[in-house]
Coordinates of C-alpha atoms in Angstrom, one line a residue:
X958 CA 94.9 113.5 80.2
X959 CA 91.6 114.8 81.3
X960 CA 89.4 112.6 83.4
X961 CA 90.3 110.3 85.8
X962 CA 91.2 109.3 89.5
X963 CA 94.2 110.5 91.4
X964 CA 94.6 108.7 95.1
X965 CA 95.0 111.2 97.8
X966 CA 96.5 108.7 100.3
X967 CA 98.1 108.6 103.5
X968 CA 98.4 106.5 106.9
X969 CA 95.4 108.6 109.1
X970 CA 96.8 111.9 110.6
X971 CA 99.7 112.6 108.2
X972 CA 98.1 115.6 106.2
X973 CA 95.7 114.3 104.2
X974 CA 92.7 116.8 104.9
X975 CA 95.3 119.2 104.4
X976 CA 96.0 118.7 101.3
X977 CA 92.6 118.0 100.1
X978 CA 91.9 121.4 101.7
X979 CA 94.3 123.2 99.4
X980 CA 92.9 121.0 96.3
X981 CA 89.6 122.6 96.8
X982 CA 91.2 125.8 97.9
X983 CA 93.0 126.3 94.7
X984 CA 90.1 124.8 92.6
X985 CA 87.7 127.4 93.9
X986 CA 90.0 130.4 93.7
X987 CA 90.4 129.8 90.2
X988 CA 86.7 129.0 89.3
X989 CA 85.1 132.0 91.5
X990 CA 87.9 134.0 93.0
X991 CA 86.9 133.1 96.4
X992 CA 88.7 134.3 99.7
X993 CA 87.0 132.1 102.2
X994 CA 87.5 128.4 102.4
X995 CA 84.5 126.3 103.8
X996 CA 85.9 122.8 105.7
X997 CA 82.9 121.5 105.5
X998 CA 82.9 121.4 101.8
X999 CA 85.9 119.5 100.8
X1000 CA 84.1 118.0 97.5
X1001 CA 87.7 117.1 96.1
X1002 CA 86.1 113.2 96.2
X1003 CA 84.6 110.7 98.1
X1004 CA 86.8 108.5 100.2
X1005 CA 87.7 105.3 98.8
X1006 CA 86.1 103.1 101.5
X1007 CA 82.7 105.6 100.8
X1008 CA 79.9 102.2 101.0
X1009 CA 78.0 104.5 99.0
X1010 CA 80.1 105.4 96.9
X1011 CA 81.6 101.4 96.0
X1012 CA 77.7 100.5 96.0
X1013 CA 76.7 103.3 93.6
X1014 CA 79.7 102.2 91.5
X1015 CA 79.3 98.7 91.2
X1016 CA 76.1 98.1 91.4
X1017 CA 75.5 95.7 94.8
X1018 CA 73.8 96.0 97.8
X1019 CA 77.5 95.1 99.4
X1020 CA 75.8 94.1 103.0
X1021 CA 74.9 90.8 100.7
X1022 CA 78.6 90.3 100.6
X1023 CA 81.1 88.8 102.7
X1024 CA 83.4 91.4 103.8
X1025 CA 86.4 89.0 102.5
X1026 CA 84.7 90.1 99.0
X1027 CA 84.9 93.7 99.2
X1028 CA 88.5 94.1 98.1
X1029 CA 88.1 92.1 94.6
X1030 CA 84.4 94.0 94.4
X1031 CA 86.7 97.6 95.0
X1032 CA 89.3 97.3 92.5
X1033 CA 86.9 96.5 90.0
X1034 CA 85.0 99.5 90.7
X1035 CA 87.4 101.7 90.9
X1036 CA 88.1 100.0 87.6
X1037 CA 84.9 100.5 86.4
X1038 CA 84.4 104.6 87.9
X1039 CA 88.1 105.4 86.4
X1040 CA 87.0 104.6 82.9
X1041 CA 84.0 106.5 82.9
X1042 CA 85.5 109.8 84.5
X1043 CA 84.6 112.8 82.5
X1044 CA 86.3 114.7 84.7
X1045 CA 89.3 114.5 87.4
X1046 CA 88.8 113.3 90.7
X1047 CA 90.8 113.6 93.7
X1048 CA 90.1 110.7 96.3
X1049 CA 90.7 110.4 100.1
X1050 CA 92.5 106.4 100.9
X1051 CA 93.5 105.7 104.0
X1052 CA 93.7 102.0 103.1
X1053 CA 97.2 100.3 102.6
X1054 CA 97.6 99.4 98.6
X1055 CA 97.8 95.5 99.2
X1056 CA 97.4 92.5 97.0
X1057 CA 94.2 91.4 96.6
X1058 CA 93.4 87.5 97.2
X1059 CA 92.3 87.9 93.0
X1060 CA 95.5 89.1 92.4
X1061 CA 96.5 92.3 91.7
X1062 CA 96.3 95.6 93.7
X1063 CA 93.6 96.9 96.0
X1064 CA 94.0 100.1 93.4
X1065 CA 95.6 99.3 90.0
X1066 CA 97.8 100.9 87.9
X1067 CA 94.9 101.0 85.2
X1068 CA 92.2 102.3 87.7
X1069 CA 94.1 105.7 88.1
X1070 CA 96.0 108.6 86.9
X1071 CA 98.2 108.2 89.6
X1072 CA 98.8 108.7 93.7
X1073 CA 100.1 111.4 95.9
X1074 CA 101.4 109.7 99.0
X1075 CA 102.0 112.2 102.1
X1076 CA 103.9 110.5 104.7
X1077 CA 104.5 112.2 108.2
X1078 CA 107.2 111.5 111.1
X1079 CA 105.6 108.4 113.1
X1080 CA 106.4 110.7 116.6
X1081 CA 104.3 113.4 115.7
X1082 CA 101.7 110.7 113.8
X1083 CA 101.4 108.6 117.3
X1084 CA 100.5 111.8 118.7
X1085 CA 97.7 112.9 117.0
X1086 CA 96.6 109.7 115.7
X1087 CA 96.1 109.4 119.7
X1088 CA 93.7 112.1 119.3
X1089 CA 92.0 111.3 116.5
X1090 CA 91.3 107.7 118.4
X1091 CA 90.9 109.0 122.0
X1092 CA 93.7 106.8 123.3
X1093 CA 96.5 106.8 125.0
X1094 CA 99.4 107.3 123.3
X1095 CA 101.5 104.3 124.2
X1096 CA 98.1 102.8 122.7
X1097 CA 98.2 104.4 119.4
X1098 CA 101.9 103.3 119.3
X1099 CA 100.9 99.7 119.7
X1100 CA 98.1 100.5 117.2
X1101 CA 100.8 101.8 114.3
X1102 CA 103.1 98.5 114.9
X1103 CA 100.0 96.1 114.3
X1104 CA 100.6 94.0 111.3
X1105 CA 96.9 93.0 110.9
X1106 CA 95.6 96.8 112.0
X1107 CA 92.1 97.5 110.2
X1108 CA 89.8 100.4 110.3
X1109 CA 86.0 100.0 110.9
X1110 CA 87.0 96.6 111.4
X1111 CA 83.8 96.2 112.9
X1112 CA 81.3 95.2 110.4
X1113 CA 78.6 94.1 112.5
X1114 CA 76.0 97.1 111.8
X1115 CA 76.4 98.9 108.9
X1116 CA 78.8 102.1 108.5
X1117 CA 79.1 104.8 105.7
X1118 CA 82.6 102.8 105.2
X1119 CA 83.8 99.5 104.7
X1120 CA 86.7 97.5 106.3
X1121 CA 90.3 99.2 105.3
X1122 CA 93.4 97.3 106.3
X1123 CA 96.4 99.5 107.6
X1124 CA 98.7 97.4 108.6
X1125 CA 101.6 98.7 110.1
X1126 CA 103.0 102.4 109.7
X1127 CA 106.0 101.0 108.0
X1128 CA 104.3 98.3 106.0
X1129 CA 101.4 101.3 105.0
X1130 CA 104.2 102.9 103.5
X1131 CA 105.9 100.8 102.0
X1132 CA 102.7 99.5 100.5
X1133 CA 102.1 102.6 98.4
X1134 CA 106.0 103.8 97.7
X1135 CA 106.6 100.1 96.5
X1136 CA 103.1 100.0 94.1
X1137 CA 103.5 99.6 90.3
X1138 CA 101.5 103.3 90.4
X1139 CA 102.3 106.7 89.0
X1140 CA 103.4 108.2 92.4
X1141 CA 104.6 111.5 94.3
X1142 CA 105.2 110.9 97.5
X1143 CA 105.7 113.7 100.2
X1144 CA 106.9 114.5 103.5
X1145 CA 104.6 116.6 105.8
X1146 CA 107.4 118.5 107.5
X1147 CA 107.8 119.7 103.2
X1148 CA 104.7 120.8 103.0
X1149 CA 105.1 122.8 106.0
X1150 CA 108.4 124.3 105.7
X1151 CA 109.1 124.4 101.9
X1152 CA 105.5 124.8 101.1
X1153 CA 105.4 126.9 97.5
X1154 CA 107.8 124.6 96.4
X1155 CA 106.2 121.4 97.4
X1156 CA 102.6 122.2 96.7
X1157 CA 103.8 123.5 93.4
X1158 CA 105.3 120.4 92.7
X1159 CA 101.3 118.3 94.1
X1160 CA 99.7 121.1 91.9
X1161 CA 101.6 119.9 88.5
X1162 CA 101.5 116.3 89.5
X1163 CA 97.8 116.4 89.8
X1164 CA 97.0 118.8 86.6
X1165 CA 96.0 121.8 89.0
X1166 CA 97.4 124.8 88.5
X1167 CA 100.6 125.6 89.3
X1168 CA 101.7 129.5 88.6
X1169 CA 102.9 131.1 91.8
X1170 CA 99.7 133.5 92.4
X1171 CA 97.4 130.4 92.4
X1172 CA 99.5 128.3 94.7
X1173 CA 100.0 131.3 97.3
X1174 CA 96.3 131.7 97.2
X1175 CA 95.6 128.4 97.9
X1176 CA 97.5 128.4 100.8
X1177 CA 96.8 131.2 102.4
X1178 CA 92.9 129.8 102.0
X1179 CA 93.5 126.4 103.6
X1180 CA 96.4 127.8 106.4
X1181 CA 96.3 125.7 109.4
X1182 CA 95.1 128.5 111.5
X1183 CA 92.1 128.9 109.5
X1184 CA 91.1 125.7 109.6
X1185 CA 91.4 125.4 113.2
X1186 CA 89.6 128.7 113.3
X1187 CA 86.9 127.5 111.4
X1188 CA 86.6 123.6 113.2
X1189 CA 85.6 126.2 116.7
X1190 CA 83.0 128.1 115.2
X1191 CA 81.2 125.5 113.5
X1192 CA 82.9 122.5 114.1
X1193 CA 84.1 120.0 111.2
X1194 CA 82.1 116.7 109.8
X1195 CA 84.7 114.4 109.8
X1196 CA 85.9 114.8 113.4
X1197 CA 85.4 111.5 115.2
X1198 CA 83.4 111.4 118.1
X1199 CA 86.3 110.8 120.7
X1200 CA 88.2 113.5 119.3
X1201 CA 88.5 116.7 121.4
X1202 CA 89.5 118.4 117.9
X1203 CA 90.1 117.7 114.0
X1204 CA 93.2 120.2 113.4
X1205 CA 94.8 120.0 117.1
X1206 CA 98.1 121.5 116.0
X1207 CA 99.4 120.5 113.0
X1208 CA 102.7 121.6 113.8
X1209 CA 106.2 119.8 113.1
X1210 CA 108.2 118.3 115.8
X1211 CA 105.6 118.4 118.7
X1212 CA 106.9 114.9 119.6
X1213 CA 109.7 116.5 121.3
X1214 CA 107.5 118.4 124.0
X1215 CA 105.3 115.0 124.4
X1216 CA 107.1 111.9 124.0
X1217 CA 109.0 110.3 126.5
X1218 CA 112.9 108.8 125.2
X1219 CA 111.3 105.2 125.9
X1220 CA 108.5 105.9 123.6
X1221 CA 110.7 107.5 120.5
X1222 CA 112.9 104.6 121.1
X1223 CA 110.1 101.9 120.8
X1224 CA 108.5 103.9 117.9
X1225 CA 112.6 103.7 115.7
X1226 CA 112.2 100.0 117.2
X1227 CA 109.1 99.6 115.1
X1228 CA 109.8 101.5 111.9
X1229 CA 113.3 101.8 111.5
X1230 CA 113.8 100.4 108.1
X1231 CA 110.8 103.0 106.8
X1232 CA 112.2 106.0 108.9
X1233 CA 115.6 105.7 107.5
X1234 CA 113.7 105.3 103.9
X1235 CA 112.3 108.2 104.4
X1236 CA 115.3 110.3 105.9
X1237 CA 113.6 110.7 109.2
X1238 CA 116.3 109.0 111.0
X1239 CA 120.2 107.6 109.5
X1240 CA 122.3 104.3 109.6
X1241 CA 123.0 104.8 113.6
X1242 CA 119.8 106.0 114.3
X1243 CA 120.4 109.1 114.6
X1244 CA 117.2 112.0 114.3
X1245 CA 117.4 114.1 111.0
X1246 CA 116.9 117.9 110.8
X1247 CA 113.3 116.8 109.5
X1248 CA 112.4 115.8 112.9
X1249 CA 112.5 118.5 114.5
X1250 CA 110.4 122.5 114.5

């Protein structure tokens, strides 16, 4: 197995640029021994709702198409780009794996190698996800129980990405855990605080390398500090415009120094079922150990 796409996928603020981070981090190290990590070079992949990527790929000018289109056009050229790999590719989704009005998934079992699928505790997502939007966040809770929750939903100009339904945070999940797909999933709070282990375990799924020296290096390149470092001095290409900062904190558990008890409540009300999946919360609702710093 040497060419190919691997999803990188997550609901938005769970780790993903992390871990895309320590994908580039561990492929540069090993290629040209470097000790500095540059965040604005994370060419790990585009993302899959790239419009210039799915246009390169397929072949249409997709602003001739319908937007109800696009799925069908995007699992075929995923499809299509998988095949004809020479190489492995690591790519960014933020979108929910759903069945496609053709039939099928939005990404196939036979248009990848597989997909890593890094979940984070809903409290701390609301949080940031808050950030990230430039809401409140009692509004980013309301955001991550929509059923029908889209981003760039708004197609009315064109936008370097196309339409990618969410749904829920629950139903996200359970979209990608549930898919017929090669799949690791991981927990955030792992990465964090069992990390050689963990990223040892993403380096072998993926085909990186996995001995002990390369996977310390890697992290060391891509800790959260240096990334945050880095976002001041030169600031970071993928912050939104309405967020203060990319990498705010990054740390586990800060729901408990922000939320209010009516807000965890309504956030266990929304995604109980997927929290107790997950072992963020037990049968009587009770918090886990992974909750918390």
């Amino acid at each position: 197995m040497t060419s190919g796409i691997f999803w990188l996928a997550s609901y938005p603020k769970s780790g993903n640029t992390w871990l895309r981070s320590y994908i580039f981090a561990i492929q540069s190290n090993v290629a040209n021994h470097t000790d500095e990590l540059d965040i604005n070079q994370l060419s790990t992949g585009s993302i899959a709702s790239s419009r210039a990527w799915l246009a390169a790929g397929s072949g249409l000018e997709l602003n001739l198409h319908p937007a109800s289109d696009l799925e069908s056009y995007r699992a075929e050229t995923y499809r299509y780009l998988h095949n004809n790999l020479s190489t492995m590719a690591y790519h960014k989704i933020h979108d929910a794996n759903i069945n496609i009005a053709t039939g099928g998934l939005l990404c196939p079992a036979d248009a990848c190698l597989g997909a890593l699928y890094v979940v984070r505790n809903p409290f701390d997502v609301a949080i940031s996800f808050a950030n990230h939007l430039g809401v409140s966040i009692d509004e980013s809770i309301e955001i991550m129980a929509k059923a029908d929750y889209s981003l760039a939903k708004k197609q009315h100009k064109l936008t370097s990405q196309v339409k990618q339904y969410m749904g829920s945070w629950g139903e996200h999940v359970n979209s990608w855990l549930d898919s017929e797909l090669p799949l690791l999933w991981v927990r955030y709070e792992d990465m964090q605080q069992d990390a050689l282990h963990c990223f040892t375990a993403i380096s072998e799924f993926l085909h990186l390398p996995m001995d002990e020296a390369s996977v310390l290096k890697a992290l060391e390149l891509c800790h959260f500090d240096k990334l945050s470092t880095q976002e001041k001095q030169y600031g970071f290409v993928e912050k939104p415009i309405k967020s203060k900062a990319f990498f705010r904190k990054g740390k586990v558990g800060d729901w408990t120094e922000v939320l209010t008890p009516q807000q965890v409540d309504q956030i266990i009300n929304d995604h109980y079922e997927s929290m107790l999946r997950l072992g963020y919360i037990d049968t009587n609702r009770e918090l886990t150990a992974l909750c918390f710093p």
